[in-house]
Short mmCIF file of C-alpha atoms in Angstrom, two decimals:
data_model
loop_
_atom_site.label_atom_id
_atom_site.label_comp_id
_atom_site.label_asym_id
_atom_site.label_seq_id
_atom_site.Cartn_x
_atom_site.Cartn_y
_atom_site.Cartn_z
CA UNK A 95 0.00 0.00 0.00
CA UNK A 96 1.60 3.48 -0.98
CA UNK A 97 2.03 5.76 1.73
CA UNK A 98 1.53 9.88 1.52
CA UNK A 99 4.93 11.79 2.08
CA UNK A 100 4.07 15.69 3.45
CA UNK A 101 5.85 17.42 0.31
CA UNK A 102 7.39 19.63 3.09
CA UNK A 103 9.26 16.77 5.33
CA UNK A 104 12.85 17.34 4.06
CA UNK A 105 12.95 20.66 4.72
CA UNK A 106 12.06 20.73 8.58
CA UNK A 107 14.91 17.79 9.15
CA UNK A 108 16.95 20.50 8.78
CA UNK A 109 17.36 23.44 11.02
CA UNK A 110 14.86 21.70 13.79
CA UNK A 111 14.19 23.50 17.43
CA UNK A 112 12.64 21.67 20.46
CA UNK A 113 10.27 22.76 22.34
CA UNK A 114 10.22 22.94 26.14
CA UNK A 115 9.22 19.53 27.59
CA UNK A 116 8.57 16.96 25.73
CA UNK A 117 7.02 19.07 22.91
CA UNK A 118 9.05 19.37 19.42
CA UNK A 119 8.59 22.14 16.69
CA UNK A 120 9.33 19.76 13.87
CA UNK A 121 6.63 17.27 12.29
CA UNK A 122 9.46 15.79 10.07
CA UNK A 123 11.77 14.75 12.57
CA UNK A 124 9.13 13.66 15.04
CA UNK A 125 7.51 11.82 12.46
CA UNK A 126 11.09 9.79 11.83
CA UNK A 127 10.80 9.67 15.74
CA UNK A 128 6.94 8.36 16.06
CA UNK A 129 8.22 5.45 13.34
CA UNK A 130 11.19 4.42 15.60
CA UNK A 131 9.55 4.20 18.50
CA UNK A 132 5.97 2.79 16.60
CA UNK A 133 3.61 5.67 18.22
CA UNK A 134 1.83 8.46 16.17
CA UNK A 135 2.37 12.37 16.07
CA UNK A 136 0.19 14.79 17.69
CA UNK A 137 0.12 18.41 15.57
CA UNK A 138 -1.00 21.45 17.35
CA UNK A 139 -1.90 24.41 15.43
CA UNK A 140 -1.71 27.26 17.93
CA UNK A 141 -1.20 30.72 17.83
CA UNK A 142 0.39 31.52 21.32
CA UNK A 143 0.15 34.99 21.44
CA UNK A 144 -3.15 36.00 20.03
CA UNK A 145 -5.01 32.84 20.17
CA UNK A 146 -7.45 32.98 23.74
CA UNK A 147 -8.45 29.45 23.45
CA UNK A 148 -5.16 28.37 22.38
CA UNK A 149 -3.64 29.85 25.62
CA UNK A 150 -6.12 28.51 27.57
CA UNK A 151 -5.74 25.44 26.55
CA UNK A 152 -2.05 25.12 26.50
CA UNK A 153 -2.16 26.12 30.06
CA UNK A 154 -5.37 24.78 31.45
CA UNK A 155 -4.73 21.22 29.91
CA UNK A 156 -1.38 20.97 28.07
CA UNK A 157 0.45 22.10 31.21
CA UNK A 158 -0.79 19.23 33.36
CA UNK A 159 1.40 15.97 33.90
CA UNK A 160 -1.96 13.77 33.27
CA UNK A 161 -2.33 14.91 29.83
CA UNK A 162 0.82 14.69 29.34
CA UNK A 163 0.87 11.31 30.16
CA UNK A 164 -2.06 10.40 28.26
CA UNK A 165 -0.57 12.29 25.08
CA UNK A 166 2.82 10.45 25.46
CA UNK A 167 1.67 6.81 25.27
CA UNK A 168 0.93 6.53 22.13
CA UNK A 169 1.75 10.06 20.30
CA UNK A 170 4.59 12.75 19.65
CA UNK A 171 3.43 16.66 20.77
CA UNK A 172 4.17 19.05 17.85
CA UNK A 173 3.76 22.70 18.33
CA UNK A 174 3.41 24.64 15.11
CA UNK A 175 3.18 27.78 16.33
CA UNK A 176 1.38 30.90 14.00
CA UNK A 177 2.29 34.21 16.04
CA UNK A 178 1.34 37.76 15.30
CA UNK A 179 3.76 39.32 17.88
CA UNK A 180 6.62 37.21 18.68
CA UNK A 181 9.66 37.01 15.97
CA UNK A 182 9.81 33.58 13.88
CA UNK A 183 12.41 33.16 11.05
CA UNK A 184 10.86 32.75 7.49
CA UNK A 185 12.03 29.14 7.11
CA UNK A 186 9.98 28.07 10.01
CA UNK A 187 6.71 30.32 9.10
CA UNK A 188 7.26 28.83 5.58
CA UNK A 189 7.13 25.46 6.78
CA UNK A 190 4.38 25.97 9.07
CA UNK A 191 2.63 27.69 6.35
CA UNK A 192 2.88 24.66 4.38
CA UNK A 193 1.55 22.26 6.71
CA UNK A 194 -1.04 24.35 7.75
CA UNK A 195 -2.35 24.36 3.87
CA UNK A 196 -1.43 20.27 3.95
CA UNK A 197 -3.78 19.70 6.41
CA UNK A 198 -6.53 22.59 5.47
CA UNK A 199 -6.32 24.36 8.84
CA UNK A 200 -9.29 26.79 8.79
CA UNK A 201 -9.19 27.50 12.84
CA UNK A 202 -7.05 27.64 15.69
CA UNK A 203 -6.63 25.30 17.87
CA UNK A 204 -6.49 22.75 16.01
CA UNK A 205 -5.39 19.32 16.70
CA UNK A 206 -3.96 16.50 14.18
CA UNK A 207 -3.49 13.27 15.20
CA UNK A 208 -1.76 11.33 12.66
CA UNK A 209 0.69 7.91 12.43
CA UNK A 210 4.06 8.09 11.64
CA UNK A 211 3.49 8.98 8.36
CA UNK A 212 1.65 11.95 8.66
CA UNK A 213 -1.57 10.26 7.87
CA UNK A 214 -4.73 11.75 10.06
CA UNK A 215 -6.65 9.18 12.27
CA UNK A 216 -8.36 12.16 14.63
CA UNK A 217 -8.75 15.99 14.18
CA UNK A 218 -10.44 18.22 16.79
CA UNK A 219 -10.96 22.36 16.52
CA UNK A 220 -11.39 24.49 19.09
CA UNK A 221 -10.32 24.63 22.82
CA UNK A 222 -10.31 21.70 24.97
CA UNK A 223 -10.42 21.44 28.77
CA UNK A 224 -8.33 18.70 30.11
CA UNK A 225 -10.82 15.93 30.15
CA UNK A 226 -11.71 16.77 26.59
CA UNK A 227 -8.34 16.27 25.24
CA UNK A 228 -7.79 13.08 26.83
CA UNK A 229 -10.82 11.58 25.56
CA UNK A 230 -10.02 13.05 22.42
CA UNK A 231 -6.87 11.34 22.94
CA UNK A 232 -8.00 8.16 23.70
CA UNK A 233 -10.10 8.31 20.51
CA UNK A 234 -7.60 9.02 18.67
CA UNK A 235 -5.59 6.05 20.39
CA UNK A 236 -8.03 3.49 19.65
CA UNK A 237 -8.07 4.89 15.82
CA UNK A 238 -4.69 4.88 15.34
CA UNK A 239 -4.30 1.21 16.59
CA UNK A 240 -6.99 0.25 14.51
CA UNK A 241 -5.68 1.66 11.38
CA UNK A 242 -1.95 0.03 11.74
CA UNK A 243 -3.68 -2.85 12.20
CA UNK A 244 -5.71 -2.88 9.13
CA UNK A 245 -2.35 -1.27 7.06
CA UNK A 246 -0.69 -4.14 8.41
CA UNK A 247 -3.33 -6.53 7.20
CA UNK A 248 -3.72 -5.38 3.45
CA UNK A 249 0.81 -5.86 3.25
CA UNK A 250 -0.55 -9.50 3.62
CA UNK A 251 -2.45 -12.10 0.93
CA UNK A 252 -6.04 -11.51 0.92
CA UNK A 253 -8.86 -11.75 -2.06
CA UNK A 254 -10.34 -9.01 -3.67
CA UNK A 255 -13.76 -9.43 -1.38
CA UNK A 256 -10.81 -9.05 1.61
CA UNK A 257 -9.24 -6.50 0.69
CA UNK A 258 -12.35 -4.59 -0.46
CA UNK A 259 -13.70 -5.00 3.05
CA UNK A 260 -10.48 -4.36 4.77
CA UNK A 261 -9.97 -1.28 2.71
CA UNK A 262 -13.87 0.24 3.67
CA UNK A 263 -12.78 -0.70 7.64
CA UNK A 264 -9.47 1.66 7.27
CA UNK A 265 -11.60 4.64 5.38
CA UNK A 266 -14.62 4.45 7.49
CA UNK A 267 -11.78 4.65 10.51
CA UNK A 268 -10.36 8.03 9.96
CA UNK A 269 -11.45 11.42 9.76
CA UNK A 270 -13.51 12.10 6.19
CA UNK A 271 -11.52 15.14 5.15
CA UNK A 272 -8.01 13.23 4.92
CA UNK A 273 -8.80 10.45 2.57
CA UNK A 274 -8.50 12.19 -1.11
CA UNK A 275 -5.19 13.35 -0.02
CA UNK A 276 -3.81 11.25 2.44
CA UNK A 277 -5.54 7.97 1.96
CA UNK A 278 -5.71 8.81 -2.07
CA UNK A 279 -3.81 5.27 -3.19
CA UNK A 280 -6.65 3.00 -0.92
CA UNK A 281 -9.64 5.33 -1.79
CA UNK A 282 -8.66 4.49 -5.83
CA UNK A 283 -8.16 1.20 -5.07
CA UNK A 284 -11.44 0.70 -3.09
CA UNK A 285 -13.15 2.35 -5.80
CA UNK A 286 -11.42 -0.25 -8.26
CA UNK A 287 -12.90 -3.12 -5.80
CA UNK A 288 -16.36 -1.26 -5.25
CA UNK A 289 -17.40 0.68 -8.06
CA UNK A 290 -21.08 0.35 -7.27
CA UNK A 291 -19.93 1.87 -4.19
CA UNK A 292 -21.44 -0.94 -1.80
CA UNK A 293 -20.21 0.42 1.06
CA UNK A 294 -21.39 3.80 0.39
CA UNK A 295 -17.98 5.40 1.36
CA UNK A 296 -17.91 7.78 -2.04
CA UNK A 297 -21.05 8.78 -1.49
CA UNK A 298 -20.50 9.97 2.32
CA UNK A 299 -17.54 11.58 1.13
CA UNK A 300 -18.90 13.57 -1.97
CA UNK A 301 -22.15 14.98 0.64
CA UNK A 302 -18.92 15.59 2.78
CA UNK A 303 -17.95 17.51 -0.13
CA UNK A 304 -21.09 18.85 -1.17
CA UNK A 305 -21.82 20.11 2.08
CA UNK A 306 -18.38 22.21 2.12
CA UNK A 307 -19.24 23.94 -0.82
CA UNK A 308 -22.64 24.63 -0.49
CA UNK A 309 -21.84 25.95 3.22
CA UNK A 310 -18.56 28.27 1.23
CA UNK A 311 -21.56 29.85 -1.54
CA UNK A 312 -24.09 30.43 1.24
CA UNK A 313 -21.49 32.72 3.54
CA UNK A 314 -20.61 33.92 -0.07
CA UNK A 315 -23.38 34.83 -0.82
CA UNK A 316 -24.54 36.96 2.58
CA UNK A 317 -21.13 38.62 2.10
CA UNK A 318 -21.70 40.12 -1.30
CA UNK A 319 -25.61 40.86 0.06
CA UNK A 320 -24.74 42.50 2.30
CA UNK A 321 -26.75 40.66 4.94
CA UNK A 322 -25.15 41.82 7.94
CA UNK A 323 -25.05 44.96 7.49
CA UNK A 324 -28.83 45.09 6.57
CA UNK A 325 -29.73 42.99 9.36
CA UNK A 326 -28.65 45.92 11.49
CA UNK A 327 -30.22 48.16 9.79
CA UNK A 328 -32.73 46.83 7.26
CA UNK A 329 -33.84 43.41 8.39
CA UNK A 330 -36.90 43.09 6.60
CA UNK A 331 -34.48 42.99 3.89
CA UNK A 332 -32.34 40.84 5.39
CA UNK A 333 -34.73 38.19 5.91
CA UNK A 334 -35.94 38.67 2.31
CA UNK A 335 -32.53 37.62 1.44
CA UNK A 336 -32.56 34.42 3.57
CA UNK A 337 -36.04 33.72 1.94
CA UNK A 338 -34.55 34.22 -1.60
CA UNK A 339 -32.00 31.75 -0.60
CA UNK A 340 -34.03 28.99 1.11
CA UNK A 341 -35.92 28.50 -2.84
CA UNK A 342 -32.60 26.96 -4.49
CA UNK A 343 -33.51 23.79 -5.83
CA UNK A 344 -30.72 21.17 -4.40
CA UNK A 345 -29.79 22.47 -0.72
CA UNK A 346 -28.65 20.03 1.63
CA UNK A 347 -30.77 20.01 5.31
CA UNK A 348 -27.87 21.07 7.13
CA UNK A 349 -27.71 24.43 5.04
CA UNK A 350 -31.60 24.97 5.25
CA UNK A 351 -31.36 24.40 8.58
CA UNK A 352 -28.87 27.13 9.13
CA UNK A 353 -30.71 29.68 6.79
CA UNK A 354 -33.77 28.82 8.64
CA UNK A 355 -31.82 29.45 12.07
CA UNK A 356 -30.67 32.67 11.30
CA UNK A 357 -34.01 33.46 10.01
CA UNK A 358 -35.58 32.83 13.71
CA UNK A 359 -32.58 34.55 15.35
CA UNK A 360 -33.47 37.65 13.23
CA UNK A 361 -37.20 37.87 14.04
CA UNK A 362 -36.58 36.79 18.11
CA UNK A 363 -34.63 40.48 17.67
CA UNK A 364 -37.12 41.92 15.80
CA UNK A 365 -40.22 40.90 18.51
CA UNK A 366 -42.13 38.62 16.24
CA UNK A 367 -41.55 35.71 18.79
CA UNK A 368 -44.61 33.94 17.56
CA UNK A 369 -43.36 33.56 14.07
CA UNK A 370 -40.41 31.10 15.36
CA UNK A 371 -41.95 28.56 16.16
CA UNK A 372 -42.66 26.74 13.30
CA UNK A 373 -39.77 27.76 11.45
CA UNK A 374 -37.30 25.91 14.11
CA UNK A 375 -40.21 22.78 14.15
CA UNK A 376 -39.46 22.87 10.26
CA UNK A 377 -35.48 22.85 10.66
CA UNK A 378 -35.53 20.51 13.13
CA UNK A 379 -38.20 17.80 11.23
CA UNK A 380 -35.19 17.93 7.83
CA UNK A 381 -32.11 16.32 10.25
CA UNK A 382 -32.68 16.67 13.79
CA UNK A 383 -29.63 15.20 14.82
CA UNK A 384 -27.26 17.64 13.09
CA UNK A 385 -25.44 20.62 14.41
CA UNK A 386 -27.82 22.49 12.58
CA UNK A 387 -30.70 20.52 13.98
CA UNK A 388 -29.51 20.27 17.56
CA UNK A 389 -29.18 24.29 17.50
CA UNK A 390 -32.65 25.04 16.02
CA UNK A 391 -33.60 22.27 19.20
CA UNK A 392 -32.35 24.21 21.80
CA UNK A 393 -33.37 27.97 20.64
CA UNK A 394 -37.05 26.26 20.30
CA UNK A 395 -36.46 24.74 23.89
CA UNK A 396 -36.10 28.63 25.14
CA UNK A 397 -38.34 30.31 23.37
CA UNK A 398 -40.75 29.77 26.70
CA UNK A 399 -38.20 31.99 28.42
CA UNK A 400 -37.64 34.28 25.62
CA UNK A 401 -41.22 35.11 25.39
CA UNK A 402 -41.59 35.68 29.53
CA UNK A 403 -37.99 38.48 28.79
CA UNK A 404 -40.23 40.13 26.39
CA UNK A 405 -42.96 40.35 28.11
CA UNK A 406 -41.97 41.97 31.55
CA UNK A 407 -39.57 44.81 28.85
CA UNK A 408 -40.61 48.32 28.96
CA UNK A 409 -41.22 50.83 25.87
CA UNK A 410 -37.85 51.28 24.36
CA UNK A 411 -36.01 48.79 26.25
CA UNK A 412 -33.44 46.27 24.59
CA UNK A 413 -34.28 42.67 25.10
CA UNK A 414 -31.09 40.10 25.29
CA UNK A 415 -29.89 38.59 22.18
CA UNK A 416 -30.81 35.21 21.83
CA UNK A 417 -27.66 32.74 21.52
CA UNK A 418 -25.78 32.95 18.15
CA UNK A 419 -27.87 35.72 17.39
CA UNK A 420 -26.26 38.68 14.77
CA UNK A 421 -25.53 41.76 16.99
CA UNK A 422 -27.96 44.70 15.41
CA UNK A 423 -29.04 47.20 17.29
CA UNK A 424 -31.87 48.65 15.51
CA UNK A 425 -33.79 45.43 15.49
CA UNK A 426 -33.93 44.30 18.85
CA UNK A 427 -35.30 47.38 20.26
CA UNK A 428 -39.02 46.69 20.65
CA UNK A 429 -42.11 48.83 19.74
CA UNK A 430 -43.90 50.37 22.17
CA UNK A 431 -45.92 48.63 23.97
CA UNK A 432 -49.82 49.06 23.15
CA UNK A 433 -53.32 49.41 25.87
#
């Protein structure tokens, strides 16, 4: 089975620093290291003077000699480190740059946990408390052990039913986003094996996909609308645009769920409560179990509460933003109220 090589590992061999502890600043060399030594690599994106969460958890969890512990069994700590303040030589920031882009890094912190060959078995963004990161690290324990052990098993003889099934165990074991570049030689071989796609792994992956882009056009599309500046000032507007957008033909639930979300958000600020309702009963009923869906559960769960803030608000006064809500300060101030 071909392996991936980061196009970038030669260069950070040379010229390597090490960071305090146990933590390095080069993926190449503690790559080489995870191989000797048969553990994976853990890659923290970080940006330790600007980041909040990435402070906080450096120092809340990172700092503590249990997660340490935990990290050390089975992985090598990387720190590549994207500051706005503190001096870093060109070379490095290249480098960093390049992983970074390897990986598609859209938000900081980010964790990578790959094998020794840079391959991802577990990704997590955002901060983590300490007992967060070591569950995350145990997941991404029990991943990477399963994925040697399926590597190991298609180097051996099998049949073409074998290896088909074999191959569809190691894709459906690590993250989605990594297998078109990372896991490219048994994706094209599954899909040699498969190409009714049985196992319905190309399909996952291109609604994956799908999903991405469609999620890219919609924030696109606000953007050159305008939206939040008009939902400030102009949100009948606003929500006409949201309407406008919930009529293309093809959107996934997760993205009407979102439109339909920010839709209730706007009119919670605007005082027409009553109206919400149904909308969030709507976004839930298309994938209740999605982020999306799981939101739009939890605003409906309030609205109760929301209702009761409104009602006991004088002429005039400003109600509290529901959660997620857009900030605009022309719409949440109330009408006055009528005998």
């Amino acid at each position: 089975m071909n392996t991936f090589a980061l196009p970038i590992a030669a260069a950070l061999i040379a010229g390597a620093a090490v960071a305090s502890g146990t933590w390095s600043t080069n993926p190449a060399e503690a790559m080489q290291q995870a191989a000797a030594q048969k553990k994976g690599v853990m890659l923290e994106f970080t940006g330790s003077d600007w980041c909040g969460a990435c402070i906080s958890q450096k120092t809340q969890a990172f700092s503590l000699p249990k997660v340490q512990e935990a990290i050390g069994r089975s992985f090598i700590p990387v720190e590549l480190d994207f500051p706005r303040k503190k001096q870093q030589d060109e070379q490095t920031r290249a480098t960093f740059n390049s992983y970074k882009k390897s990986y598609d890094i859209t938000g900081f912190p980010s964790l990578i946990f790959t094998d020794a060959q840079g391959r991802p078995v577990h990704t997590v963004v955002g901060y983590g408390n300490p007992e967060q990161v070591m569950n995350d690290t145990a997941q991404a324990e029990k991943a990477l052990k399963a994925q040697q052990e399926l590597t190991d098993k298609l180097e051996g003889k099998l049949s073409d039913q074998e290896r088909r099934d074999t191959l569809a165990r190691l894709l459906n074991t690590v993250p989605q986003s990594s297998i078109r570049t990372f896991y490219k030689p048994a994706f094209e071989e599954l899909a040699a094996l498969d190409p009714q796609d049985t196992t319905g792994i190309r399909a996952a992956l291109e609604r994956k996909e799908l999903l991405k882009t469609q999620s890219a056009e919609m924030v696109q599309n606000l953007r050159e609308n305008n939206f939040y500046a008009l939902a400030a000032k102009e949100p009948d507007k606003a929500i006409a645009i949201l309407d406008n957008s919930l009529k293309k033909e093809g959107l996934l639930p997760e993205i009407r769920q979102s439109l339909l979300l920010t839709k209730a958000r706007l009119l919670i600020q605007r005082n027409e409560v009553n109206e919400v309702e149904e909308i969030l009963k709507s976004a839930i009923a298309l994938l209740p179990d999605s982020d999306e869906g799981r939101a739009c559960s939890r605003l409906l769960a309030d609205l109760p509460n929301i209702r009761k803030e409104r009602e006991n608000l004088k002429p005039g006064e400003q109600p509290p933003l529901p959660p997620g809500a857009i900030p605009a300060a022309k719409c949440i101030v109330p009408p006055a109220a009528k005998k």
